[in-house]
């Protein structure tokens, strides 16, 4: 699939506007399905989202990035928090958040002695320096959740 031509087609069909820049595959994207670069107008997309979730969901990701693209070049609010972005995304049936491709892996589990609040962490925490954010109680180290 020629990605730029696909994005141009989606832009014409769903937005009625031309996409005049380049769309490229980027396998390094892990937490997102796509990315818009305002400085040069190009779009990056994660090919794993197309492979894993199919073309219907991938098209919604393309619509999401095209919302950023078209609003930016119209001088309107193109960020996630802007009302214009939210309205346009809803009109074109774009997806707000791309589904996760990878499970979060937490290596350490800590809990508060006082209130029982659980904290999952990827890195080890010095229990002498940190307390519970909820009640200021002392933290205890639970058994590792993912032992290798």
PDB file of C-alpha atoms in Angstrom:
ATOM      1  CA  UNK A   1       0.000   0.000   0.000  1.00  0.00           C
ATOM      2  CA  UNK A   2       1.323   3.440  -0.930  1.00  0.00           C
ATOM      3  CA  UNK A   3       0.658   5.285   2.310  1.00  0.00           C
ATOM      4  CA  UNK A   4       0.756   8.837   0.951  1.00  0.00           C
ATOM      5  CA  UNK A   5      -1.782   7.994  -1.769  1.00  0.00           C
ATOM      6  CA  UNK A   6      -4.019   6.304   0.809  1.00  0.00           C
ATOM      7  CA  UNK A   7      -3.906   9.381   3.075  1.00  0.00           C
ATOM      8  CA  UNK A   8      -4.636  11.631   0.062  1.00  0.00           C
ATOM      9  CA  UNK A   9      -7.661   9.483  -0.782  1.00  0.00           C
ATOM     10  CA  UNK A  10      -8.976   9.568   2.813  1.00  0.00           C
ATOM     11  CA  UNK A  11      -8.440  13.330   2.927  1.00  0.00           C
ATOM     12  CA  UNK A  12     -10.417  13.870  -0.287  1.00  0.00           C
ATOM     13  CA  UNK A  13     -13.254  11.500   0.652  1.00  0.00           C
ATOM     14  CA  UNK A  14     -13.671  12.370   4.331  1.00  0.00           C
ATOM     15  CA  UNK A  15     -12.569  16.017   4.495  1.00  0.00           C
ATOM     16  CA  UNK A  16     -13.091  17.280   0.940  1.00  0.00           C
ATOM     17  CA  UNK A  17      -9.587  18.761   1.052  1.00  0.00           C
ATOM     18  CA  UNK A  18      -6.231  17.844  -0.416  1.00  0.00           C
ATOM     19  CA  UNK A  19      -3.345  16.363   1.542  1.00  0.00           C
ATOM     20  CA  UNK A  20      -0.233  18.031   0.088  1.00  0.00           C
ATOM     21  CA  UNK A  21       2.564  16.512   2.145  1.00  0.00           C
ATOM     22  CA  UNK A  22       4.089  13.076   2.772  1.00  0.00           C
ATOM     23  CA  UNK A  23       2.918  10.196   4.956  1.00  0.00           C
ATOM     24  CA  UNK A  24       5.495   7.646   6.095  1.00  0.00           C
ATOM     25  CA  UNK A  25       5.558   4.419   8.100  1.00  0.00           C
ATOM     26  CA  UNK A  26       7.349   4.615  11.443  1.00  0.00           C
ATOM     27  CA  UNK A  27       7.786   1.313  13.298  1.00  0.00           C
ATOM     28  CA  UNK A  28       9.306   3.063  16.328  1.00  0.00           C
ATOM     29  CA  UNK A  29       5.963   4.555  17.388  1.00  0.00           C
ATOM     30  CA  UNK A  30       4.882   2.539  20.412  1.00  0.00           C
ATOM     31  CA  UNK A  31       2.261   4.475  22.338  1.00  0.00           C
ATOM     32  CA  UNK A  32       0.454   6.065  19.402  1.00  0.00           C
ATOM     33  CA  UNK A  33      -1.011   5.108  16.047  1.00  0.00           C
ATOM     34  CA  UNK A  34       0.199   8.204  14.228  1.00  0.00           C
ATOM     35  CA  UNK A  35       1.848  11.572  14.602  1.00  0.00           C
ATOM     36  CA  UNK A  36       1.504  14.975  12.889  1.00  0.00           C
ATOM     37  CA  UNK A  37       4.579  17.210  12.487  1.00  0.00           C
ATOM     38  CA  UNK A  38       3.562  20.889  12.170  1.00  0.00           C
ATOM     39  CA  UNK A  39       7.055  22.096  11.210  1.00  0.00           C
ATOM     40  CA  UNK A  40       7.004  20.312   7.845  1.00  0.00           C
ATOM     41  CA  UNK A  41       3.460  18.908   7.597  1.00  0.00           C
ATOM     42  CA  UNK A  42       4.311  15.217   7.254  1.00  0.00           C
ATOM     43  CA  UNK A  43       2.488  12.406   9.025  1.00  0.00           C
ATOM     44  CA  UNK A  44       3.948   9.253  10.632  1.00  0.00           C
ATOM     45  CA  UNK A  45       1.916   6.085  11.089  1.00  0.00           C
ATOM     46  CA  UNK A  46       2.594   2.855  12.916  1.00  0.00           C
ATOM     47  CA  UNK A  47       2.191  -0.087  10.492  1.00  0.00           C
ATOM     48  CA  UNK A  48       1.498  -2.474  13.395  1.00  0.00           C
ATOM     49  CA  UNK A  49      -1.911  -0.830  13.934  1.00  0.00           C
ATOM     50  CA  UNK A  50      -2.898  -1.723  10.374  1.00  0.00           C
ATOM     51  CA  UNK A  51      -1.578  -5.286  10.735  1.00  0.00           C
ATOM     52  CA  UNK A  52      -3.140  -5.986  14.138  1.00  0.00           C
ATOM     53  CA  UNK A  53      -6.451  -4.075  14.058  1.00  0.00           C
ATOM     54  CA  UNK A  54      -7.286  -3.887  10.337  1.00  0.00           C
ATOM     55  CA  UNK A  55      -8.058  -1.174   7.813  1.00  0.00           C
ATOM     56  CA  UNK A  56     -11.265   0.144   9.421  1.00  0.00           C
ATOM     57  CA  UNK A  57      -9.511   1.186  12.631  1.00  0.00           C
ATOM     58  CA  UNK A  58      -6.421   2.359  10.738  1.00  0.00           C
ATOM     59  CA  UNK A  59      -8.626   4.679   8.665  1.00  0.00           C
ATOM     60  CA  UNK A  60      -9.937   6.220  11.896  1.00  0.00           C
ATOM     61  CA  UNK A  61      -6.332   6.816  13.001  1.00  0.00           C
ATOM     62  CA  UNK A  62      -5.605   8.487   9.639  1.00  0.00           C
ATOM     63  CA  UNK A  63      -8.680  10.702  10.115  1.00  0.00           C
ATOM     64  CA  UNK A  64      -7.407  11.686  13.567  1.00  0.00           C
ATOM     65  CA  UNK A  65      -4.048  12.806  12.191  1.00  0.00           C
ATOM     66  CA  UNK A  66      -5.723  14.567   9.262  1.00  0.00           C
ATOM     67  CA  UNK A  67      -7.808  16.556  11.758  1.00  0.00           C
ATOM     68  CA  UNK A  68      -4.549  17.871  13.223  1.00  0.00           C
ATOM     69  CA  UNK A  69      -3.215  18.506   9.733  1.00  0.00           C
ATOM     70  CA  UNK A  70      -6.166  20.401   8.247  1.00  0.00           C
ATOM     71  CA  UNK A  71      -6.921  22.465  11.348  1.00  0.00           C
ATOM     72  CA  UNK A  72      -3.264  23.498  11.668  1.00  0.00           C
ATOM     73  CA  UNK A  73      -3.085  24.769   8.095  1.00  0.00           C
ATOM     74  CA  UNK A  74      -6.427  26.577   8.508  1.00  0.00           C
ATOM     75  CA  UNK A  75      -5.039  28.405  11.533  1.00  0.00           C
ATOM     76  CA  UNK A  76      -7.565  26.821  13.896  1.00  0.00           C
ATOM     77  CA  UNK A  77      -7.143  24.902  17.139  1.00  0.00           C
ATOM     78  CA  UNK A  78      -5.441  21.653  16.145  1.00  0.00           C
ATOM     79  CA  UNK A  79      -4.444  20.305  19.571  1.00  0.00           C
ATOM     80  CA  UNK A  80      -6.315  17.550  21.437  1.00  0.00           C
ATOM     81  CA  UNK A  81      -7.651  20.008  24.012  1.00  0.00           C
ATOM     82  CA  UNK A  82      -9.098  22.434  21.426  1.00  0.00           C
ATOM     83  CA  UNK A  83     -12.855  22.415  20.866  1.00  0.00           C
ATOM     84  CA  UNK A  84     -12.461  22.735  17.068  1.00  0.00           C
ATOM     85  CA  UNK A  85     -10.372  19.566  17.032  1.00  0.00           C
ATOM     86  CA  UNK A  86     -12.930  17.624  19.082  1.00  0.00           C
ATOM     87  CA  UNK A  87     -15.814  18.764  16.873  1.00  0.00           C
ATOM     88  CA  UNK A  88     -14.054  17.905  13.593  1.00  0.00           C
ATOM     89  CA  UNK A  89     -12.906  14.529  14.931  1.00  0.00           C
ATOM     90  CA  UNK A  90     -16.498  13.655  15.796  1.00  0.00           C
ATOM     91  CA  UNK A  91     -17.782  14.824  12.388  1.00  0.00           C
ATOM     92  CA  UNK A  92     -15.400  12.596  10.436  1.00  0.00           C
ATOM     93  CA  UNK A  93     -15.698   9.618  12.829  1.00  0.00           C
ATOM     94  CA  UNK A  94     -12.047   9.645  13.835  1.00  0.00           C
ATOM     95  CA  UNK A  95     -10.756   7.718  16.819  1.00  0.00           C
ATOM     96  CA  UNK A  96      -9.724   9.706  19.892  1.00  0.00           C
ATOM     97  CA  UNK A  97      -7.212   7.169  21.301  1.00  0.00           C
ATOM     98  CA  UNK A  98      -5.523   4.374  19.405  1.00  0.00           C
ATOM     99  CA  UNK A  99      -5.743   0.987  21.135  1.00  0.00           C
ATOM    100  CA  UNK A 100      -2.628  -0.269  22.892  1.00  0.00           C
ATOM    101  CA  UNK A 101      -0.392  -2.644  20.995  1.00  0.00           C
ATOM    102  CA  UNK A 102       1.711  -3.629  23.989  1.00  0.00           C
ATOM    103  CA  UNK A 103       0.846  -4.549  27.555  1.00  0.00           C
ATOM    104  CA  UNK A 104       2.275  -2.337  30.266  1.00  0.00           C
ATOM    105  CA  UNK A 105       4.901  -4.284  32.162  1.00  0.00           C
ATOM    106  CA  UNK A 106       5.381  -3.330  35.786  1.00  0.00           C
ATOM    107  CA  UNK A 107       8.261  -4.997  37.593  1.00  0.00           C
ATOM    108  CA  UNK A 108       7.606  -3.759  41.126  1.00  0.00           C
ATOM    109  CA  UNK A 109       4.520  -3.502  43.303  1.00  0.00           C
ATOM    110  CA  UNK A 110       4.392  -1.362  46.431  1.00  0.00           C
ATOM    111  CA  UNK A 111       1.534  -0.810  48.838  1.00  0.00           C
ATOM    112  CA  UNK A 112       0.817   1.549  51.702  1.00  0.00           C
ATOM    113  CA  UNK A 113       0.866   0.051  55.204  1.00  0.00           C
ATOM    114  CA  UNK A 114      -1.780   2.484  56.373  1.00  0.00           C
ATOM    115  CA  UNK A 115      -4.450   2.708  53.631  1.00  0.00           C
ATOM    116  CA  UNK A 116      -3.512  -0.165  51.306  1.00  0.00           C
ATOM    117  CA  UNK A 117      -3.048   2.023  48.178  1.00  0.00           C
ATOM    118  CA  UNK A 118      -1.163   0.000  45.520  1.00  0.00           C
ATOM    119  CA  UNK A 119       1.605   1.484  43.354  1.00  0.00           C
ATOM    120  CA  UNK A 120       2.898  -0.273  40.230  1.00  0.00           C
ATOM    121  CA  UNK A 121       6.356   0.787  39.073  1.00  0.00           C
ATOM    122  CA  UNK A 122       8.749  -0.185  36.312  1.00  0.00           C
ATOM    123  CA  UNK A 123      11.747   0.923  38.376  1.00  0.00           C
ATOM    124  CA  UNK A 124      12.734   0.175  41.939  1.00  0.00           C
ATOM    125  CA  UNK A 125      11.717   2.822  44.505  1.00  0.00           C
ATOM    126  CA  UNK A 126      13.780   3.789  47.561  1.00  0.00           C
ATOM    127  CA  UNK A 127      11.290   3.227  50.380  1.00  0.00           C
ATOM    128  CA  UNK A 128      13.209   5.573  52.684  1.00  0.00           C
ATOM    129  CA  UNK A 129      12.545   8.530  50.384  1.00  0.00           C
ATOM    130  CA  UNK A 130       8.927   7.982  49.322  1.00  0.00           C
ATOM    131  CA  UNK A 131       5.624   7.840  51.211  1.00  0.00           C
ATOM    132  CA  UNK A 132       2.038   7.218  50.165  1.00  0.00           C
ATOM    133  CA  UNK A 133       0.586  10.105  48.156  1.00  0.00           C
ATOM    134  CA  UNK A 134      -2.866   9.484  49.577  1.00  0.00           C
ATOM    135  CA  UNK A 135      -2.292   9.302  53.338  1.00  0.00           C
ATOM    136  CA  UNK A 136       1.498   9.806  53.818  1.00  0.00           C
ATOM    137  CA  UNK A 137       1.825   6.285  55.219  1.00  0.00           C
ATOM    138  CA  UNK A 138       4.914   4.104  54.802  1.00  0.00           C
ATOM    139  CA  UNK A 139       5.268   1.943  51.694  1.00  0.00           C
ATOM    140  CA  UNK A 140       6.117  -1.732  51.737  1.00  0.00           C
ATOM    141  CA  UNK A 141       7.667  -3.753  48.945  1.00  0.00           C
ATOM    142  CA  UNK A 142       5.452  -6.546  47.640  1.00  0.00           C
ATOM    143  CA  UNK A 143       6.691  -9.509  45.631  1.00  0.00           C
ATOM    144  CA  UNK A 144       7.872  -8.690  42.078  1.00  0.00           C
ATOM    145  CA  UNK A 145       5.041  -9.018  39.568  1.00  0.00           C
ATOM    146  CA  UNK A 146       7.141  -9.953  36.491  1.00  0.00           C
ATOM    147  CA  UNK A 147      10.108 -12.048  37.463  1.00  0.00           C
ATOM    148  CA  UNK A 148      12.529 -12.901  34.678  1.00  0.00           C
TER     149      UNK A 148
END
